[in-house]
Coordinates of C-alpha atoms in Angstrom, one line a residue:
X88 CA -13.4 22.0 -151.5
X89 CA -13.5 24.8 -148.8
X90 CA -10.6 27.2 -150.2
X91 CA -12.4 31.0 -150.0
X92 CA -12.7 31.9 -146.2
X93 CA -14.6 35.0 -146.1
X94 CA -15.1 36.6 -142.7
X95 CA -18.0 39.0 -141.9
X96 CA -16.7 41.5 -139.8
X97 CA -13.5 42.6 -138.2
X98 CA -12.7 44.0 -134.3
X99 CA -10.7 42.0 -132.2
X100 CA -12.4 38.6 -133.2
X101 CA -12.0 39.0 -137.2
X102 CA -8.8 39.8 -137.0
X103 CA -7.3 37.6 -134.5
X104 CA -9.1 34.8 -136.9
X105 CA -7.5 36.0 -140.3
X106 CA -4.3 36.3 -138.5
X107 CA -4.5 33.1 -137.1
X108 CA -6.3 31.2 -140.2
X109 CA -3.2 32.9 -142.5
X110 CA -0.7 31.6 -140.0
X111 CA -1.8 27.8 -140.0
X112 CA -3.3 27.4 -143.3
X113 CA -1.2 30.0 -145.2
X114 CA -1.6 29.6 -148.9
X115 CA -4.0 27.0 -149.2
X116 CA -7.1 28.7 -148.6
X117 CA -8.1 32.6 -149.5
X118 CA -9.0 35.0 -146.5
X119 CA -11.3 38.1 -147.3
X120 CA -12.3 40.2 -144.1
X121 CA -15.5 42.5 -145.0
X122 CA -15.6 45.2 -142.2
X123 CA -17.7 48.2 -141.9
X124 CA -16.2 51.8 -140.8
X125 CA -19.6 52.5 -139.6
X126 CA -20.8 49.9 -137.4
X127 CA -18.7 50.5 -133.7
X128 CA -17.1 47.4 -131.8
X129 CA -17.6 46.6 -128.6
X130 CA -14.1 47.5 -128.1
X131 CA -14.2 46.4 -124.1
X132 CA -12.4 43.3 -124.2
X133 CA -8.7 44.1 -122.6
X134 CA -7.8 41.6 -120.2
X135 CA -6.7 37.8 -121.5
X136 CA -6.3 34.4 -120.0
X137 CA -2.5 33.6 -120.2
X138 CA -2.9 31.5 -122.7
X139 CA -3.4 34.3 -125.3
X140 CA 0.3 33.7 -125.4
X141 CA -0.4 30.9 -127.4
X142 CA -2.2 33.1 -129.8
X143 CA 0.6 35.5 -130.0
X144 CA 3.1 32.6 -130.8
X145 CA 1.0 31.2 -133.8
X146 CA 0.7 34.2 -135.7
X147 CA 4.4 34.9 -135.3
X148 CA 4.4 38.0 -132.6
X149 CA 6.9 38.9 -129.9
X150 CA 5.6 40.8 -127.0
X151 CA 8.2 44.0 -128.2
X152 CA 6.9 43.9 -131.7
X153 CA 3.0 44.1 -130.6
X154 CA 3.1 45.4 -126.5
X155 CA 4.1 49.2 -127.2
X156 CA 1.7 49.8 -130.1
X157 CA -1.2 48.5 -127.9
X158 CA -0.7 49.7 -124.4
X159 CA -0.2 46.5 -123.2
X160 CA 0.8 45.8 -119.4
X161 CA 1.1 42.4 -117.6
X162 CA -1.7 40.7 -115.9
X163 CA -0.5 38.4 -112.7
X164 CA -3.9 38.0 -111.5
X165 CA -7.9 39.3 -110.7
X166 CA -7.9 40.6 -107.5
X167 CA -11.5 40.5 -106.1
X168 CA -13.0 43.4 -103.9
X169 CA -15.5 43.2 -101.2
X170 CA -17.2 40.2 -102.7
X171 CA -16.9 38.7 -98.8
X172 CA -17.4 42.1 -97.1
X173 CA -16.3 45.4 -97.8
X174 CA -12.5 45.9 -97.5
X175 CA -11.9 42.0 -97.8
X176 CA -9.4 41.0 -101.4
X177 CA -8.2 37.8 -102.5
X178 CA -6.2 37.2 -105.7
X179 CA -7.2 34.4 -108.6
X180 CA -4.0 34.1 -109.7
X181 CA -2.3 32.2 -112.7
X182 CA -0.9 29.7 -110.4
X183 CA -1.1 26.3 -109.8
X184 CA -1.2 24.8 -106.0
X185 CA 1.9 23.2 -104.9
X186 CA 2.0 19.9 -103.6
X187 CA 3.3 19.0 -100.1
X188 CA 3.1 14.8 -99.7
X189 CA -0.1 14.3 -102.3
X190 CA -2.3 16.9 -100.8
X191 CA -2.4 20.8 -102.2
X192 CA -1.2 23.6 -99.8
X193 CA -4.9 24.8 -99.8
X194 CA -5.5 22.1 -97.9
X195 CA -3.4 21.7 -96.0
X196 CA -3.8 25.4 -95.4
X197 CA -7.4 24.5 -94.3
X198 CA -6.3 22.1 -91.7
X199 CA -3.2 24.0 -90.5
X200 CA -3.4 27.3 -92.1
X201 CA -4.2 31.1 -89.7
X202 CA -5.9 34.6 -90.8
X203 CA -8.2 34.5 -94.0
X204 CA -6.4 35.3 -96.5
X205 CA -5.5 31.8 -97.9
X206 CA -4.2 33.2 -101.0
X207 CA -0.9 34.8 -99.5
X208 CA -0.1 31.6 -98.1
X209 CA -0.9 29.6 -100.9
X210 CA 0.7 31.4 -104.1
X211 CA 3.6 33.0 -105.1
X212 CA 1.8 35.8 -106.9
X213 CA -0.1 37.0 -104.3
X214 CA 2.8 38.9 -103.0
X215 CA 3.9 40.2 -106.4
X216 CA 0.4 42.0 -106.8
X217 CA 0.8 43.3 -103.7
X218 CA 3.8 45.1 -104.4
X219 CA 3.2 45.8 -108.0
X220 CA 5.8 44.0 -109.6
X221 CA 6.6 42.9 -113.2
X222 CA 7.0 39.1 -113.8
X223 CA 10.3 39.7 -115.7
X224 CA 13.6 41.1 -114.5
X225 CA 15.1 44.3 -115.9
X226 CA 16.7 41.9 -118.4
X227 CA 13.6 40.1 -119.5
X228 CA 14.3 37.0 -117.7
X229 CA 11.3 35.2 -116.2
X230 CA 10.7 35.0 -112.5
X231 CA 10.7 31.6 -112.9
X232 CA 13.0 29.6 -114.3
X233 CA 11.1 26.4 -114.1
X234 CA 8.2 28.1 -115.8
X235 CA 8.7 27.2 -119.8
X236 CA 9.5 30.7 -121.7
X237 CA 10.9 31.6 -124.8
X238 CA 8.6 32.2 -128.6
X239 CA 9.0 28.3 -129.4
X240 CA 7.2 25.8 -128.2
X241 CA 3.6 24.0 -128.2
X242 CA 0.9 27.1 -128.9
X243 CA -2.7 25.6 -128.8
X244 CA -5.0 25.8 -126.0
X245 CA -4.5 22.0 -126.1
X246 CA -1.1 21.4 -125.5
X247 CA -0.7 23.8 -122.5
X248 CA 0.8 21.5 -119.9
X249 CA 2.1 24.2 -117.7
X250 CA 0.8 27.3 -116.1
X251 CA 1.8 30.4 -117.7
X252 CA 2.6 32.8 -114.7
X253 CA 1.1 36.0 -116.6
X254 CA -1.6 37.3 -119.2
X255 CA -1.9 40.5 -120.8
X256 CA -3.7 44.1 -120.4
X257 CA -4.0 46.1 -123.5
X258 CA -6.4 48.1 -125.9
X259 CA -8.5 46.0 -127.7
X260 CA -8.7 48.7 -130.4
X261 CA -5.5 48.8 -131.1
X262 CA -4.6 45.2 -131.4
X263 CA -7.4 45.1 -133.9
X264 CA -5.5 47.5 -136.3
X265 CA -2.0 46.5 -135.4
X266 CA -3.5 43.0 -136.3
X267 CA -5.2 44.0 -139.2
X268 CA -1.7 45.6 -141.0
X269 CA -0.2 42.1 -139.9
X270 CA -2.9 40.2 -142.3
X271 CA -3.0 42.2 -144.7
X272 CA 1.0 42.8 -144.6
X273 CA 0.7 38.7 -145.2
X274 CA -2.4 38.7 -147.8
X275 CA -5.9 38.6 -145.9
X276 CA -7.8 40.9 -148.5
X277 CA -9.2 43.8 -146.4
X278 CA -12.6 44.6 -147.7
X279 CA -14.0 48.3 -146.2
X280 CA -18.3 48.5 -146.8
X281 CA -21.2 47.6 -145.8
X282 CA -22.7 44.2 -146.2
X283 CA -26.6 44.8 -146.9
X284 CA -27.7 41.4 -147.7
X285 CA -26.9 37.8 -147.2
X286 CA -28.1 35.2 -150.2
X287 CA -28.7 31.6 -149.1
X288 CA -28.6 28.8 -151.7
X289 CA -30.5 25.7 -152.2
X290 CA -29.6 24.2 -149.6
X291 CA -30.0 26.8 -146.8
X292 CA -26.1 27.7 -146.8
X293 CA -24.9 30.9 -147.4
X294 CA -23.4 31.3 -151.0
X295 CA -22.4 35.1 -151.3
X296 CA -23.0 38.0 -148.9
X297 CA -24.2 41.3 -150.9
X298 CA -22.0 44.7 -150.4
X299 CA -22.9 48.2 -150.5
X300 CA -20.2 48.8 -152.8
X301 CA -17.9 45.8 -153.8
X302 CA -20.7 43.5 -155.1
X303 CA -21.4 40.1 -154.0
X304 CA -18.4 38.3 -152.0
X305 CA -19.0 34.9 -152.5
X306 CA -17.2 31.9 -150.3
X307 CA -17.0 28.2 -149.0
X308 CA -16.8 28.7 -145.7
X309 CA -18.0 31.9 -144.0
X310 CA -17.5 33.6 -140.8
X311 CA -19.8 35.5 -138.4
X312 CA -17.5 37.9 -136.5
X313 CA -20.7 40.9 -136.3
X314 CA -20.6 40.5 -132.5
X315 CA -24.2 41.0 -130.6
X316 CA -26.1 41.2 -133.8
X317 CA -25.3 37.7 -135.1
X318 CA -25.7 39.1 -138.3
X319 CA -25.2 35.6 -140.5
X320 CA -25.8 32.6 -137.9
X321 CA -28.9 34.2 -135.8
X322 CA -30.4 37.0 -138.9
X323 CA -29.4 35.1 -142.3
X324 CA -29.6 31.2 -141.2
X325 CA -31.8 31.5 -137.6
X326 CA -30.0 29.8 -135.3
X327 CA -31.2 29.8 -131.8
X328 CA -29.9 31.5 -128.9
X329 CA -29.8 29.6 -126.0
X330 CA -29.8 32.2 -123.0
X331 CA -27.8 31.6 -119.6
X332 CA -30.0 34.4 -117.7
X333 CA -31.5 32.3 -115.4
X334 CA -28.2 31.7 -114.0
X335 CA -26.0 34.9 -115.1
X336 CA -28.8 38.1 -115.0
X337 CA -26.3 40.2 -115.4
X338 CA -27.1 41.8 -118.7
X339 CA -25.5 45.6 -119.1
X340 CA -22.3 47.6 -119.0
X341 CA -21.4 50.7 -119.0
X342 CA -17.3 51.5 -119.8
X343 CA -15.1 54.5 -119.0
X344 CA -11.5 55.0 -120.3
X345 CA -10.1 57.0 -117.9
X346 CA -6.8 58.7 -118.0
X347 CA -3.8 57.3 -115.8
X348 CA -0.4 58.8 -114.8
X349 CA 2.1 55.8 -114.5
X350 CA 4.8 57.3 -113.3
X351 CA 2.9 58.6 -110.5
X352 CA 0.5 56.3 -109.6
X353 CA 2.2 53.1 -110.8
X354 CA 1.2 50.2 -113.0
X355 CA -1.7 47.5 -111.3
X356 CA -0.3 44.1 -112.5
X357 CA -3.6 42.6 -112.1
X358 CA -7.5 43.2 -113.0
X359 CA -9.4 44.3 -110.5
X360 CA -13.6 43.2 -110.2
X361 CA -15.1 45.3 -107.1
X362 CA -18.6 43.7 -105.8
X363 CA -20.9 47.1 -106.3
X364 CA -24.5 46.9 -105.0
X365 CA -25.7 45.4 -108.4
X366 CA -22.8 43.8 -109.7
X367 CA -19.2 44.6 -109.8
X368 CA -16.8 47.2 -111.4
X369 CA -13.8 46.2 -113.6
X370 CA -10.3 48.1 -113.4
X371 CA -8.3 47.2 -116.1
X372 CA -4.6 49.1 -116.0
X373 CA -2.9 49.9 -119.1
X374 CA -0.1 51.8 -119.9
X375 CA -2.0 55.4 -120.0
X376 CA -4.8 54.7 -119.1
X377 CA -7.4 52.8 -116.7
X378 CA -10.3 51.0 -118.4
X379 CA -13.2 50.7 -116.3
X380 CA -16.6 49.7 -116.3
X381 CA -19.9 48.6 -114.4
X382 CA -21.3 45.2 -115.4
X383 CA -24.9 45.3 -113.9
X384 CA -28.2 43.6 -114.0
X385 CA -31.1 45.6 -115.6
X386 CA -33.8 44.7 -113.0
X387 CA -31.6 46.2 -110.4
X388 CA -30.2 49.0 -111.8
X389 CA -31.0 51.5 -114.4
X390 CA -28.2 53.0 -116.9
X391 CA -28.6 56.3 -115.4
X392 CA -27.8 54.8 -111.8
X393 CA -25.0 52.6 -112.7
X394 CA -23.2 55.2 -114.5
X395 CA -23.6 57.5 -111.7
X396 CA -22.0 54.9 -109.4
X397 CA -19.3 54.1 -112.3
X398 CA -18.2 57.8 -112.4
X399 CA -18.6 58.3 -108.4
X400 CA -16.1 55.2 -108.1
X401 CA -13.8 56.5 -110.8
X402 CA -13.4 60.0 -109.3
X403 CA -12.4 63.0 -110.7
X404 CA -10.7 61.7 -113.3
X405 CA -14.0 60.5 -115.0
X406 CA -15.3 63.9 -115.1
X407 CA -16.4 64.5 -118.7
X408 CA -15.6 61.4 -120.2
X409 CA -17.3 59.8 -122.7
X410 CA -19.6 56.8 -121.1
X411 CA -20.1 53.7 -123.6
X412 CA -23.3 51.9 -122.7
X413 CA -23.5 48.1 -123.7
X414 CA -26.8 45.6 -124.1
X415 CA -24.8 42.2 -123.5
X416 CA -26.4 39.3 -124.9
X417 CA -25.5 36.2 -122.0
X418 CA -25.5 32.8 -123.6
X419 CA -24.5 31.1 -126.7
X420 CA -25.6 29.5 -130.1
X421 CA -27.3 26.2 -129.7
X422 CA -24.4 25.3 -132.3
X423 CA -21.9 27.9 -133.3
X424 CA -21.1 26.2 -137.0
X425 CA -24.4 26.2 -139.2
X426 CA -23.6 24.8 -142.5
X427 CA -21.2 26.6 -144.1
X428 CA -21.4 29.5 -141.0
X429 CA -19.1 29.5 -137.7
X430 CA -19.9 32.0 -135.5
X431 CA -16.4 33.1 -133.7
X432 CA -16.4 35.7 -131.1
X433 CA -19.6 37.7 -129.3
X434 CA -21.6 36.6 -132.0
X435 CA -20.8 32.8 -131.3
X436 CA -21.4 33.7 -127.2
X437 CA -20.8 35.5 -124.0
X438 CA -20.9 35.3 -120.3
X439 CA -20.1 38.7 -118.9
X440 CA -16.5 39.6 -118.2
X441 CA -15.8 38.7 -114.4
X442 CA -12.8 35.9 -115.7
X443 CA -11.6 37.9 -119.3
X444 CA -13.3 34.7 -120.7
X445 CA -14.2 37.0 -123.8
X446 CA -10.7 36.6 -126.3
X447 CA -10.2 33.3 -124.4
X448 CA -13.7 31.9 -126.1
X449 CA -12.1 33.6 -129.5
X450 CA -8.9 32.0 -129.3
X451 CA -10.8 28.5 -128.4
X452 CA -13.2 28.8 -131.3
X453 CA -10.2 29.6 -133.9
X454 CA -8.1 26.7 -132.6
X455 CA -10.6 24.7 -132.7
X456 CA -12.4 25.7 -136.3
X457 CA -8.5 24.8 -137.4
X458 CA -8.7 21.4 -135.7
X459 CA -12.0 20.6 -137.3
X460 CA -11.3 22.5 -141.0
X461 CA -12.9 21.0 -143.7
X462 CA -10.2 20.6 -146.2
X463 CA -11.6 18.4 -148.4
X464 CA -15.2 19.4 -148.3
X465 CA -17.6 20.1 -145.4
X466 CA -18.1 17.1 -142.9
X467 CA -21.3 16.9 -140.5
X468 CA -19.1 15.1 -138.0
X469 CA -17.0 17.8 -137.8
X470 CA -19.3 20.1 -137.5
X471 CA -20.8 18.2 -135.1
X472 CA -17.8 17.8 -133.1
X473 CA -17.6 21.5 -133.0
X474 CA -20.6 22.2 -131.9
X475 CA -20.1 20.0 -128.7
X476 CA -16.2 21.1 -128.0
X477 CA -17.7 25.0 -128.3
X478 CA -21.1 24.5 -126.3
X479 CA -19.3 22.6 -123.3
X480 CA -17.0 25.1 -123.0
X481 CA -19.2 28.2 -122.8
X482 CA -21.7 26.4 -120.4
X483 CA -18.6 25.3 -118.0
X484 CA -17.4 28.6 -117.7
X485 CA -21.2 29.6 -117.2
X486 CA -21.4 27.1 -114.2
X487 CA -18.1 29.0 -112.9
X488 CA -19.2 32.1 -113.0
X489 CA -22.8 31.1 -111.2
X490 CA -20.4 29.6 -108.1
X491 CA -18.8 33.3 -108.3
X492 CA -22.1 34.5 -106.8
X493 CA -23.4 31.6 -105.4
X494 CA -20.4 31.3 -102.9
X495 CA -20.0 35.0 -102.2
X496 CA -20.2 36.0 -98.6
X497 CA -22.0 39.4 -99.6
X498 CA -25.8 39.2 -99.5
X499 CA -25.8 42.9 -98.5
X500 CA -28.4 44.2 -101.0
X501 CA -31.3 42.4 -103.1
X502 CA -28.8 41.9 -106.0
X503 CA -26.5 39.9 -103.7
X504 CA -30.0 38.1 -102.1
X505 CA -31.2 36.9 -105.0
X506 CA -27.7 35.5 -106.4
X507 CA -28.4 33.1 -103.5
X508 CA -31.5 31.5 -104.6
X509 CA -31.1 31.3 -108.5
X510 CA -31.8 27.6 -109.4
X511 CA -28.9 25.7 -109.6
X512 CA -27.0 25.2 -113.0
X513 CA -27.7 20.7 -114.0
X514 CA -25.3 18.8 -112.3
X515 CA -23.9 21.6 -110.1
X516 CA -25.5 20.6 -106.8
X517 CA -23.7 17.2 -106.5
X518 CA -20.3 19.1 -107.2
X519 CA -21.0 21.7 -104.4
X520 CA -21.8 18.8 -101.9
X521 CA -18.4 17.3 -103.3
X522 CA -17.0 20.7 -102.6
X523 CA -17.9 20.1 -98.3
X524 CA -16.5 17.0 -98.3
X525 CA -13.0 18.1 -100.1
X526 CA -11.5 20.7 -102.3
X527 CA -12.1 21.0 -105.9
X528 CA -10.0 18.4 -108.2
X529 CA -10.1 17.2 -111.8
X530 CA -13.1 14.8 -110.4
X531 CA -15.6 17.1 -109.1
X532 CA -15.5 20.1 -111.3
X533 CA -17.0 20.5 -114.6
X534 CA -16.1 17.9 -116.8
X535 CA -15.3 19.6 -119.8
X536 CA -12.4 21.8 -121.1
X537 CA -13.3 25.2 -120.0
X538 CA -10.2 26.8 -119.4
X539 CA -10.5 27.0 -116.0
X540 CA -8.7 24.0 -113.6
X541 CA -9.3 23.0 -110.1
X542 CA -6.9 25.6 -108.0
X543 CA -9.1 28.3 -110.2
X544 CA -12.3 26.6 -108.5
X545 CA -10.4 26.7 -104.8
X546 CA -9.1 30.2 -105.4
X547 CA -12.9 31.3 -105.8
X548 CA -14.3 28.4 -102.5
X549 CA -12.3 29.6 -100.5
X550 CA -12.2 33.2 -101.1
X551 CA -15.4 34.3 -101.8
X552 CA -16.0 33.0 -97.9
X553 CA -19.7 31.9 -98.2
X554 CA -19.6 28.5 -98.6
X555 CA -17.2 27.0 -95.5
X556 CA -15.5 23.3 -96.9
X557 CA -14.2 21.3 -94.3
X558 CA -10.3 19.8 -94.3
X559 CA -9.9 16.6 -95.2
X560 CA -10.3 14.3 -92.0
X561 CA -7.0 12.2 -93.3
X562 CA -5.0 15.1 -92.3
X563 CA -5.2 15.1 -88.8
X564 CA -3.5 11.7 -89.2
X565 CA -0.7 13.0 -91.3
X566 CA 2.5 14.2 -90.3
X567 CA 2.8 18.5 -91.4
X568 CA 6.4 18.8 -91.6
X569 CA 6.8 18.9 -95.3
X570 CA 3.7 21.5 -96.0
X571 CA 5.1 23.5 -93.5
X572 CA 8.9 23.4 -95.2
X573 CA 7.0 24.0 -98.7
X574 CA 4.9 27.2 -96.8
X575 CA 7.8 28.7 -95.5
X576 CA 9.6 28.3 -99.0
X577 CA 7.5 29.9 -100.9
X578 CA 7.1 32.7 -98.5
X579 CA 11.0 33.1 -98.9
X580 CA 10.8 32.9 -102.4
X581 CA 7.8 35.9 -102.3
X582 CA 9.4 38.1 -100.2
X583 CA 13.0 37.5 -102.5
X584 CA 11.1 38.3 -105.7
X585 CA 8.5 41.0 -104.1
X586 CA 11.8 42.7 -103.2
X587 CA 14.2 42.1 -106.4
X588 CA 11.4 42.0 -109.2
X589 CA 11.4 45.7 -111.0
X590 CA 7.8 47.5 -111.2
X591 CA 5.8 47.0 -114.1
X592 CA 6.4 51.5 -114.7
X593 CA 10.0 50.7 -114.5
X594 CA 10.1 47.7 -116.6
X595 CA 8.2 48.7 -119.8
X596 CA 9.9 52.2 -119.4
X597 CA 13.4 50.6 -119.1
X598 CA 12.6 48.2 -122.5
X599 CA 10.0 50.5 -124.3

């Protein structure tokens, strides 16, 4: 019987799993977190999916009791920089395509549409980025009404069967410790040391771990949250790594928090990736400060030159800050659970940062270690099952990122060059001669849950501008009249909220 959860390490990934283990399992397992106040965490990971929301819903936590604490702001959006040419932006927005008589405004934006910037005509949000508005009202209302809101309702990843209109900005830091009081406020036992030592048993599964101080912590079912170092799936039980450099090279960071004045300059609702001469830049606004940070490939780059560029972009308001370097490790577990071992979190896998997949792949391995707990003992089709849910997830956002670079317009420098000729990801060529011959759909994207559905593929096809789809012949024999009624309503509706909406400054001020 699996009833003593321990989980090795804590950061945003152990704690988010105790909370999220307490919430759904509650009393009928025990939850020990080991953490060290030695070992740093990555500590980088501050924009979410919207679906975070789900998270946040689970372990029983309104926005006001967990925003403030954290430094939390919305996120409407990324809004990418010069990845076509330098002063070009588009917005990825959390936003599904309307529909104007069975064909998508994108394409009927292809076929009918002026100027480059689809995205303005296409989505809502667009125009709220632009003018830097909250998605709530002064009175917390919802910009829109036919959007679901409210703390009830379906939570998993799963059961999302509408598009959430917003994620979330804040420090990862601090939602590890606000987290960390909530599970131990709701009895996860916090265990502060070192863990020196992991014991195997006869079997090859991990029976106890060894501790610096508190003895041996022994367990039925034991979690890997050490991040990079993989320190029970890849040291203890040797589980392969299964690298996605070929297609991602991108394989260092280096991170700035830099200070912000709000009231001044405002609040960005939106992440921000700027194409840089070997990779791109992330702005990340919270309330306070600016996270930023240069994710880079080694061969084209040193650390010395991309923190150079990194503080040169930042201005004078990086001057004397505190740089924190990061070795990423790009790819994934050949299988995440191992025996008695799940590996949730960086330790599980990573692609770099470019979609916030990082607490997105978090949340999707907790939901799904829940879905596939062994109550009554462990199960090898479970784990099995797992395996395959968590592997096809990672490698579909892996074959979205590749198209990132692959259909960017830039080829400016030998970083941008090269993105150009990288081998193609299996299966990806047929679905970019799919993409000539019509849009991205639920047909001819990756076939696996990912997070990531077809308007998230057009957003990226037809703003990255290097890859030129062509409209769908049947609408030259269609009559336009309804796409251009549903254009010119949601232009109303963008200049009505663009105008009405409060700033994100003036909203959290007003309710914080």
């Amino acid at each position: 019987m699996v009833r003593r959860v321990v989980i090795v390490g804590g950061g945003t990934a152990g704690w988010m799993t105790a909370t999220y283990l307490q919430a759904t399992l509650r009393d009928k397992v025990s939850i020990t977190l080991v953490e060290s106040d030695r070992v740093p965490t990555v500590g980088v990971g501050e924009a979410t999916f919207s679906t975070i929301r789900g998270f946040f819903q689970t372990v029983g936590l309104a926005e006001q009791d967990w925003m403030p604490a954290c430094n939390a702001t919305y996120k409407l959006a990324i809004r990418f920089e010069n990845w076509r040419e330098p002063g070009h932006h588009f917005y990825h927005p959390f936003e599904r395509l309307r529909v104007a008589d069975g064909f998508t405004l994108a394409e009927w934006w292809q076929r009918y549409g002026g100027g480059e910037r689809f995205d303005q005509e296409c989505f809502l949000i667009s125009a709220l980025c632009d003018a830097k508005r909250s998605p709530r009202f002064l009175d917390g209302r919802l910009f829109e009404d036919a959007v679901p809101d409210g703390e009830e309702g379906p939570a998993t990843l799963s059961e999302q069967v509408t598009q959430f209109p917003y994620a979330y900005h804040f420090d990862a830091a601090l939602l590890a410790g606000h987290l960390m009081r909530l599970g131990t406020g709701r009895g996860v036992t916090r265990v502060v040391d070192d863990v020196l030592a992991t014991r195997l048993d006869e079997r090859g599964w991990i029976s106890h771990v060894v501790t610096r101080e508190h003895g041996d912590l022994h367990g039925d079912l034991f979690i890997d949250c050490t991040g990079f170092r993989g320190m029970l799936i890849n040291q203890a039980l040797g589980e392969p790594f299964v690298s996605y450099a070929r297609e991602l090279p991108n394989d260092r960071a280096v991170a700035l928090r830099v200070p912000s004045d709000v009231e001044r300059e405002g609040i960005r609702p939106y992440t921000t990736a700027t194409a840089m001469d070997a990779g791109w830049i992330w702005t990340i606004p919270l309330y306070g400060r600016l996270g930023m940070g240069y994710v880079y490939a080694s061969d084209h780059a040193s650390p010395e030159e991309a923190e150079r560029t990194l503080r040169d972009f930042a201005g004078p308001a990086a001057r004397d800050l505190e740089a924190n370097h990061i070795r990423m490790r790009i790819g994934r577990n050949r299988n995440s659970w191992v025996g008695n071992c799940v590996a949730i979190g960086l330790s599980s896998g990573f692609v770099e940062p470019l979609e916030s997949t990082g607490i997105f792949f978090i949340q999707h391995g907790i939901e799904q270690l829940v879905k596939h707990f062994p109550a009554g003992g462990h199960d090898d089709g479970l784990r099995r099952d797992y395996n395959r849910l968590i592997a096809r997830c990672m490698d579909g956002v892996r074959e979205f990122l590749f198209f990132h670079y692959y259909g960017a317009a830039r080829a400016d420098t030998p970083y941008w060059k090269a993105a150009k000729t990288r081998d193609l990801p299996d299966g990806f060529a047929e679905r970019l001669a799919s993409f000539e011959r019509r849009l991205p759909d639920t047909e001819n994207i990756w076939p696996h849950y990912h997070g990531f559905e077809p308007y998230s593929w057009t957003s990226m096809l037809l703003g990255l501008g290097g890859l030129t789809p062509a409209p769908r012949p049947v609408l030259d024999l269609l009559e336009p009249a309804g796409a251009r009624r549903e254009f010119a309503e949601l232009r109303r509706r963008a200049e009505w909220l663009a105008a009405e909406l409060p700033s994100q400054y003036e909203y959290f001020t007003a309710r914080h």
